[in-house]
XYZ file of C-alpha atoms in Angstrom:
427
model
C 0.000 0.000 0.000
C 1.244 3.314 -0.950
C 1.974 6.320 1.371
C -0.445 9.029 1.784
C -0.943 11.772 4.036
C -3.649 11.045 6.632
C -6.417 13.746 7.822
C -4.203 14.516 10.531
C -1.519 15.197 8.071
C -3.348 17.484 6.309
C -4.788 19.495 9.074
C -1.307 20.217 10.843
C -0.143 21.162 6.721
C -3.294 23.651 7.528
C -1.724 24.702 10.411
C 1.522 25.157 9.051
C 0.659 27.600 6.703
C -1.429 29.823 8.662
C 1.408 30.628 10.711
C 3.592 33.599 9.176
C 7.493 32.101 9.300
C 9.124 34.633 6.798
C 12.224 35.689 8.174
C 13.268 39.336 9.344
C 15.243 38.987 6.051
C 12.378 38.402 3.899
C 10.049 41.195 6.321
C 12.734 44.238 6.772
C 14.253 45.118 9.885
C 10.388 46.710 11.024
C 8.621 43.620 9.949
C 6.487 41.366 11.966
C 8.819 38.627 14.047
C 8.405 35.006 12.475
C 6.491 32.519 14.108
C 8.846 30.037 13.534
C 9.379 28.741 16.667
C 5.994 28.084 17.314
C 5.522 26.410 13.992
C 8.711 24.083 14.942
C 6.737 23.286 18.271
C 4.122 22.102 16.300
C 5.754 19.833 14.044
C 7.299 18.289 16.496
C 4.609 17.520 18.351
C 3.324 16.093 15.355
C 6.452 13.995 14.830
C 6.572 12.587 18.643
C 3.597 10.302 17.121
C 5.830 8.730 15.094
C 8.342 8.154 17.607
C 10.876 11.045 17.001
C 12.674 12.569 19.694
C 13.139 16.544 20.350
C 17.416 16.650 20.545
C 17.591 20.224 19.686
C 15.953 23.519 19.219
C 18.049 26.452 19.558
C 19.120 29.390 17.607
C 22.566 29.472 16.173
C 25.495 30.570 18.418
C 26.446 34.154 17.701
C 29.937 32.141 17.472
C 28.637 30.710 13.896
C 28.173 33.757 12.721
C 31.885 35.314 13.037
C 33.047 34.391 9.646
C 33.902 35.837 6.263
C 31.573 33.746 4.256
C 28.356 35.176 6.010
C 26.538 37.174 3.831
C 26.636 40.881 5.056
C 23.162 40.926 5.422
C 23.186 38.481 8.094
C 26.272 40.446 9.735
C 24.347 43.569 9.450
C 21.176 42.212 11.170
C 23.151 40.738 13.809
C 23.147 43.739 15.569
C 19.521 43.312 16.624
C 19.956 40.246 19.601
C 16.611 39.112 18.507
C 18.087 38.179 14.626
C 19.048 35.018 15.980
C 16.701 34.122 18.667
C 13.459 34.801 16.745
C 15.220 31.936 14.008
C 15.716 28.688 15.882
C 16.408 24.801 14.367
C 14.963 22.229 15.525
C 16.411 18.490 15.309
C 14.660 15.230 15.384
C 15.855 12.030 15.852
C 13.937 8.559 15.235
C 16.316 5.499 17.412
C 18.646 5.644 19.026
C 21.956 7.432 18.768
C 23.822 5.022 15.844
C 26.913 5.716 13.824
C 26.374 7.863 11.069
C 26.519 5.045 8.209
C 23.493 3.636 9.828
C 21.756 6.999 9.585
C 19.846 8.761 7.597
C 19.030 12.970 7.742
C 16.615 15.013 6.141
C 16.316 18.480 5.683
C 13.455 20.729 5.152
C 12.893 24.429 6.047
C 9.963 25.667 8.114
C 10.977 29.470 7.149
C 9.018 31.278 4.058
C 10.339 33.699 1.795
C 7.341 36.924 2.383
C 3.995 37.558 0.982
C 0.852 36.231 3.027
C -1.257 34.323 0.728
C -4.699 32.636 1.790
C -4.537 29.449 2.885
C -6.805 26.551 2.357
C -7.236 23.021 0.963
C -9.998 22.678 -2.020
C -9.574 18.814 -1.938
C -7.071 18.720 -4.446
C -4.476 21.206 -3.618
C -3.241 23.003 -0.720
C -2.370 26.661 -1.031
C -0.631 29.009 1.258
C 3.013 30.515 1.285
C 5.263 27.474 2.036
C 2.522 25.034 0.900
C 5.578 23.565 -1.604
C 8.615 25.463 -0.348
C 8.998 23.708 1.925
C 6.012 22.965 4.550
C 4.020 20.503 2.555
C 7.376 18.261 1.975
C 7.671 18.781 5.514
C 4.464 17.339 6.449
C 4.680 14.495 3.727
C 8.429 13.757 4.988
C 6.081 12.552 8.278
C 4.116 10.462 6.544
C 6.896 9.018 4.450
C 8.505 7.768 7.909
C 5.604 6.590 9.766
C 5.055 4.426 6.635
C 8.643 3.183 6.587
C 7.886 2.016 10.584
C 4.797 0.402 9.588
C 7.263 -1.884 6.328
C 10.177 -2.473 8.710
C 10.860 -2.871 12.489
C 14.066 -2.167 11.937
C 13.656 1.812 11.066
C 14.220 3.323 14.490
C 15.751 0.276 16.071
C 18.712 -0.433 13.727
C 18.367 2.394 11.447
C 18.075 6.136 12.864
C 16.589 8.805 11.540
C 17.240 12.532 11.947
C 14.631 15.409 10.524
C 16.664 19.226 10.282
C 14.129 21.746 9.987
C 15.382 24.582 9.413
C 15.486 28.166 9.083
C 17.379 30.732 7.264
C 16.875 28.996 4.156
C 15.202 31.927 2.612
C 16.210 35.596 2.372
C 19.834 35.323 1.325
C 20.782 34.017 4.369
C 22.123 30.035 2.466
C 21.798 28.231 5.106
C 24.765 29.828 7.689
C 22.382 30.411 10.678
C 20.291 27.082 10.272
C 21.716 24.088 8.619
C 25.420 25.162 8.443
C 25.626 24.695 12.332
C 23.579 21.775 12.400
C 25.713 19.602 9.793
C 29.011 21.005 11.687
C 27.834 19.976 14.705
C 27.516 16.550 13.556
C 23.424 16.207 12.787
C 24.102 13.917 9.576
C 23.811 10.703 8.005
C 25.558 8.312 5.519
C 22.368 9.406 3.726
C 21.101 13.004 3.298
C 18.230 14.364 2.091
C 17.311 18.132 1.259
C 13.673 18.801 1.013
C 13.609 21.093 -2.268
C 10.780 20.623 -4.851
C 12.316 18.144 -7.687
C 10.025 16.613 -9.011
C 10.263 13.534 -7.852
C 14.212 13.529 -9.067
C 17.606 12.879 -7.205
C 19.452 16.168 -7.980
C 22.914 15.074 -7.022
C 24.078 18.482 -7.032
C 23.110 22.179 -5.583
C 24.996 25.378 -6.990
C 26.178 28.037 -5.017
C 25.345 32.128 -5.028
C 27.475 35.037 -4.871
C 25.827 38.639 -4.357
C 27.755 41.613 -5.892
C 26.634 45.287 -5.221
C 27.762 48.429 -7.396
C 27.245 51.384 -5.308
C 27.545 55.273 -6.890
C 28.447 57.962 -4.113
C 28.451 61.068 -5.794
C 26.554 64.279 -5.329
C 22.987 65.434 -5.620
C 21.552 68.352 -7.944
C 18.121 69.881 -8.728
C 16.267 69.727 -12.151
C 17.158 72.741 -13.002
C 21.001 72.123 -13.087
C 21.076 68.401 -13.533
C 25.081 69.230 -15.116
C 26.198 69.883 -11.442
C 25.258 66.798 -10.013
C 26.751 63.069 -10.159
C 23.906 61.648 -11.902
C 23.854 57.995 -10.914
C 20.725 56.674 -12.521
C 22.558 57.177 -15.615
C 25.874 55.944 -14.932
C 24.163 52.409 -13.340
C 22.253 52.351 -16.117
C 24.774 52.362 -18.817
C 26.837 49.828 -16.562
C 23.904 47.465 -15.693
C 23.608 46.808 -19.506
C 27.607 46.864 -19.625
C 27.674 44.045 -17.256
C 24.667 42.170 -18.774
C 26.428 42.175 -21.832
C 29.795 40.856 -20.462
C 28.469 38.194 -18.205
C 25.990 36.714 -20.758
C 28.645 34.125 -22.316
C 29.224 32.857 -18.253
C 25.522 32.474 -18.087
C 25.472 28.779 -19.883
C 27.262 27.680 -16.537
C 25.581 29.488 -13.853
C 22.973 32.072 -13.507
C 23.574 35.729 -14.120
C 21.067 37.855 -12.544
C 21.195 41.767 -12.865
C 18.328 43.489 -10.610
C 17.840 45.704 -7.773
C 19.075 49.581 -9.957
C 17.921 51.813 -7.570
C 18.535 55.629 -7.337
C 15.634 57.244 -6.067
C 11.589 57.979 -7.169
C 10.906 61.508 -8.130
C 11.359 63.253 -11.430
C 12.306 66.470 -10.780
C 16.274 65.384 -9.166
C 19.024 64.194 -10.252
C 20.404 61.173 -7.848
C 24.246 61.123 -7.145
C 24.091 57.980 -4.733
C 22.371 54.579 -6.156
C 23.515 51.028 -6.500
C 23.088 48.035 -8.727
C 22.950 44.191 -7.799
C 23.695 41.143 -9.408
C 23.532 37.802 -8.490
C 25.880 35.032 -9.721
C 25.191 31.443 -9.608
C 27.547 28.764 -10.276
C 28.151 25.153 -10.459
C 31.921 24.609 -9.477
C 34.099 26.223 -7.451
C 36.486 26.928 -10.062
C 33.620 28.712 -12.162
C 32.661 30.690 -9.050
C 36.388 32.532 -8.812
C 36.268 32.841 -12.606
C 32.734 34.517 -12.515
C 33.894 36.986 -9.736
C 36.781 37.802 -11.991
C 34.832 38.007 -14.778
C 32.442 40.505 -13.158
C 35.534 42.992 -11.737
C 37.303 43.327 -14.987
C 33.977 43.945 -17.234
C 33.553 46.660 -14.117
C 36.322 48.214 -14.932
C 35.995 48.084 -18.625
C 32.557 49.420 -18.073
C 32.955 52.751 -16.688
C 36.326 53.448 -18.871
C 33.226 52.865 -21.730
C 31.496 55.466 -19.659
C 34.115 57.546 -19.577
C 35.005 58.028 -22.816
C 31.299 58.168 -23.921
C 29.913 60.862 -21.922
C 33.159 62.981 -21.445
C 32.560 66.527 -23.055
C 28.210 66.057 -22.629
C 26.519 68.675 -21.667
C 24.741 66.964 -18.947
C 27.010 64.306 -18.033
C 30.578 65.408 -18.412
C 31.107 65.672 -14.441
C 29.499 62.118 -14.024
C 31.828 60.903 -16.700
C 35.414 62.228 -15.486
C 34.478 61.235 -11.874
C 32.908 57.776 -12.331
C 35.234 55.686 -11.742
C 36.155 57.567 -8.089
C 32.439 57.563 -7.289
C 32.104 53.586 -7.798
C 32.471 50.881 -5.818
C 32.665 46.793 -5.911
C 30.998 45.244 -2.478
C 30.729 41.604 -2.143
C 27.296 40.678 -0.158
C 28.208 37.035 -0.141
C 31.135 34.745 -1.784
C 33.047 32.296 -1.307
C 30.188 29.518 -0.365
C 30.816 25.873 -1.813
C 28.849 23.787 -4.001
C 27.566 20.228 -3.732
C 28.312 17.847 -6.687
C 27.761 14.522 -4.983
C 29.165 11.253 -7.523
C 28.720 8.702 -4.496
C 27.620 5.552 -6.571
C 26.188 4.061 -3.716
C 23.674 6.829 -3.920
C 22.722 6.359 -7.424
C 22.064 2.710 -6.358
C 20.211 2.660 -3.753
C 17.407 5.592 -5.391
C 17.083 2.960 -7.829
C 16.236 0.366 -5.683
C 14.126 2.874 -3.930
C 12.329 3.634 -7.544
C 13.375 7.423 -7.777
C 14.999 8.638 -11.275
C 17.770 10.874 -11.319
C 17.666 14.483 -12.238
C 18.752 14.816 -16.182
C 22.159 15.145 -16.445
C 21.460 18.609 -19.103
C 19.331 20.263 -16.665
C 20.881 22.651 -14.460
C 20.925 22.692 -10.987
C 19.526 25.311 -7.860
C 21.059 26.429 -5.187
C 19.680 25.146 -1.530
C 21.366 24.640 1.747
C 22.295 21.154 0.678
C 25.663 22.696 -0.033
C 26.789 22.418 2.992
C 26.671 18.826 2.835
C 29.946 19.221 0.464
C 33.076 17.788 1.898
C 31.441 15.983 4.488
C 33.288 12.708 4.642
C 31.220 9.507 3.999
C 28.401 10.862 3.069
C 25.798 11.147 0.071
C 24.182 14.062 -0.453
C 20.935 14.569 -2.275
C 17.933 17.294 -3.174
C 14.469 15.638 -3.603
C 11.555 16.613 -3.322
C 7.817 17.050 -4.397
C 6.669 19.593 -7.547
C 8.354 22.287 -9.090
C 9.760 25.872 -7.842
C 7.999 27.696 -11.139
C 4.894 25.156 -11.367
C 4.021 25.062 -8.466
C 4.452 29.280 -7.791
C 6.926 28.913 -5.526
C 7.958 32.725 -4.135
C 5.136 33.812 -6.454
C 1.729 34.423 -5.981
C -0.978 31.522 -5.752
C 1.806 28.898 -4.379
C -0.009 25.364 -4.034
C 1.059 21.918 -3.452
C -1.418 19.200 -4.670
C -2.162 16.818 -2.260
C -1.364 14.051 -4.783
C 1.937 15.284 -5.623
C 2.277 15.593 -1.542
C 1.626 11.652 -1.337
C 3.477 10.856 -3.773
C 6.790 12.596 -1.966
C 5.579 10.317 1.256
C 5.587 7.241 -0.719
C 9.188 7.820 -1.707
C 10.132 8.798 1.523
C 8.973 5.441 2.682
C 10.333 3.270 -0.771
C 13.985 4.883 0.548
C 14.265 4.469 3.941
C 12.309 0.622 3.643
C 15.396 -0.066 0.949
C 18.086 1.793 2.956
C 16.854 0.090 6.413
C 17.180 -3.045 4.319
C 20.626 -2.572 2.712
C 22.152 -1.704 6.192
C 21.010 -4.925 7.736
C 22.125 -6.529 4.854
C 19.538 -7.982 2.879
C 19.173 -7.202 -0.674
């Protein structure tokens, strides 16, 4: 009999999603405080049913956050105590505590990126912010176990289990203040599973993010002498296109996105200060370093280009000759790693379990899962029910079908029955 989530199931999904768990990096520094904790509190109770264990649920230490890989805006809104404390992690465990090749982890994230959207279940699909990304996988990860203890005595006896969930997934945060600490403080398995909407497909691999900023400081001026100002909306402009132009070729190995131009919103001034933002995926390491150096040298070929094309203008000679002393190059995050797992065992057992692999062509997302890289004798692995544009994940009218949900369950159970059966050595 296959997996499916039972009414209980679906009323604590219900639950889930009418509480607001968007992080103070998704709200603003004025938003409302998550209710993440409180969510947490509820899945676990929830997962005590099943037999799971409460072994941790705790913010990070303000000690994980004193490193050069932390995006600045997680430095920056450490200076509010409550950043931390309003964004704990809570860890399950099903058994007892076993080695880690006779374990098996799953992560999911509880946190939301913002927007409220109503919540409700028509009978076929459940909607509400977090309904796919990630609280409905949460819920069905629940039901996946529960179904697994029902196939094989062994699962929480022989075989332990632990459940991450997580915050700081969302909001540019990747993962430092929620699974980071967890996997470094030892919270793994021989097998780990990240709780990102798949498609029903191992995705062996999970790219990494770097955040650049180009900031104008220059000087203010009125309508009617625009000449004696620094006029940044122009000079962002003409290097926002600069960049896009420069960084297309590096986009068939990563993603180049170039958002965020801001200067101000009336008509009648001319903006000296403004900034630009551009986000750089990428799939190796090696690409990463190359796509950073990439991005400084079209930089500086852009505003030379500038330079030399508005030098002498009536309205932007000023701008022009003082460009490139006006600009700078900040790095909101860089340096993170990637995950490209190529554990056969892996591969093997999801086959035995029935779950295809992610297409080899298709490119990969980034998720916390790479954290997971490095981590010595262990596989690594993003699965997960529907699809982040499909289903309207971060979008308006984000839904989960319940079908889609039971499905997810159902392999939950298929994996853990096979690996359960593989560590006690039966075929």
């Amino acid at each position: 009999m296959n997996a499916t989530l039972s009414s209980d199931d679906r009323a604590l999904l219900l639950r889930l999603l009418e509480l607001p768990t968007a992080g103070p990096l998704e709200t603003g520094p004025d938003g409302p405080r998550p209710r993440l904790r409180e969510a947490q509190r509820v899945y676990a109770r929830a997962a005590l049913e099943t037999g799971f264990r409460v072994v941790r649920h705790a913010p990070a230490d303000p000690a994980d956050m004193d490193r050069p890989d932390v995006p600045a805006p997680v430095r920056e809104a450490l200076s509010d105590p409550a950043f931390l404390d309003c964004q704990p992690s809570l860890v399950l465990r099903l058994g007892p505590e076993l080695p880690a090749e006779r374990t098996v982890m799953f992560n999911v994230h509880l946190d939301t990126v913002a927007g409220r959207l109503p919540v409700g279940f028509d009978g076929e699909r459940f909607h509400g912010r977090g309904a796919i990304d990630a609280k409905g996988p949460a819920v069905a990860l629940l039901a996946g176990v529960r179904a697994a203890r029902e196939r094989s005595s062994a699962l929480g006896r022989d075989v332990a289990v632990i459940v991450q969930a997580v915050a700081g997934e969302e909001g540019g945060a990747m993962g430092v203040l929620g699974t980071r600490p967890l996997v470094e403080r030892g919270h793994t398995g021989r097998l780990n599973v990240f709780c990102e909407p798949t498609r029903m497909r191992f995705l062996p691999r999970s790219t990494a993010a770097m955040t650049a900023r180009v900031s104008v400081h220059g000087d203010d001026a009125v309508d009617d002498r625009p000449h004696t100002g620094h006029n940044a909306a122009v000079l962002l402009g003409f290097l926002a296109q600069h960049l896009g132009r420069a960084l297309d070729t590096h986009a068939v190995s990563g993603a180049v996105c170039v958002a965020g131009l801001h200067t101000g919103t009336l008509h009648n001034r001319v903006y000296g200060t403004g900034s630009l933002l551009l986000n750089l995926s990428y799939a190796r390491a090696g690409a990463g370093r190359v796509l950073e150096s990439a991005l400084t040298e079209a930089l500086d070929e852009g505003l030379d280009a500038f330079a030399e094309a508005f030098a002498g203008t009536a309205l932007f000679d000023r701008t022009a000759a003082d460009a490139r002393a006006l600009t700078r190059l900040e790095w909101h995050k860089r340096g993170l790693p990637v995950l490209d797992d190529r554990d056969p065992w892996g591969r093997a057992l999801m086959s035995r379990a029935g779950i295809d692999p992610w297409p080899s062509g298709e490119p990969a997302f980034t998720c916390d899962a790479i954290w997971m890289s490095g981590v010595a004798g262990a596989c690594t692995v993003v699965l997960g029910p529907g699809d982040l544009a499909a289903n309207n994940a971060h979008a308006d009218g984000e839904f989960a079908a319940a079908a889609e949900l039971d499905g997810f369950a159902d392999a939950v159970a298929r994996l853990l029955t096979a690996f359960t059966a593989q560590t006690n050595g039966r075929p």
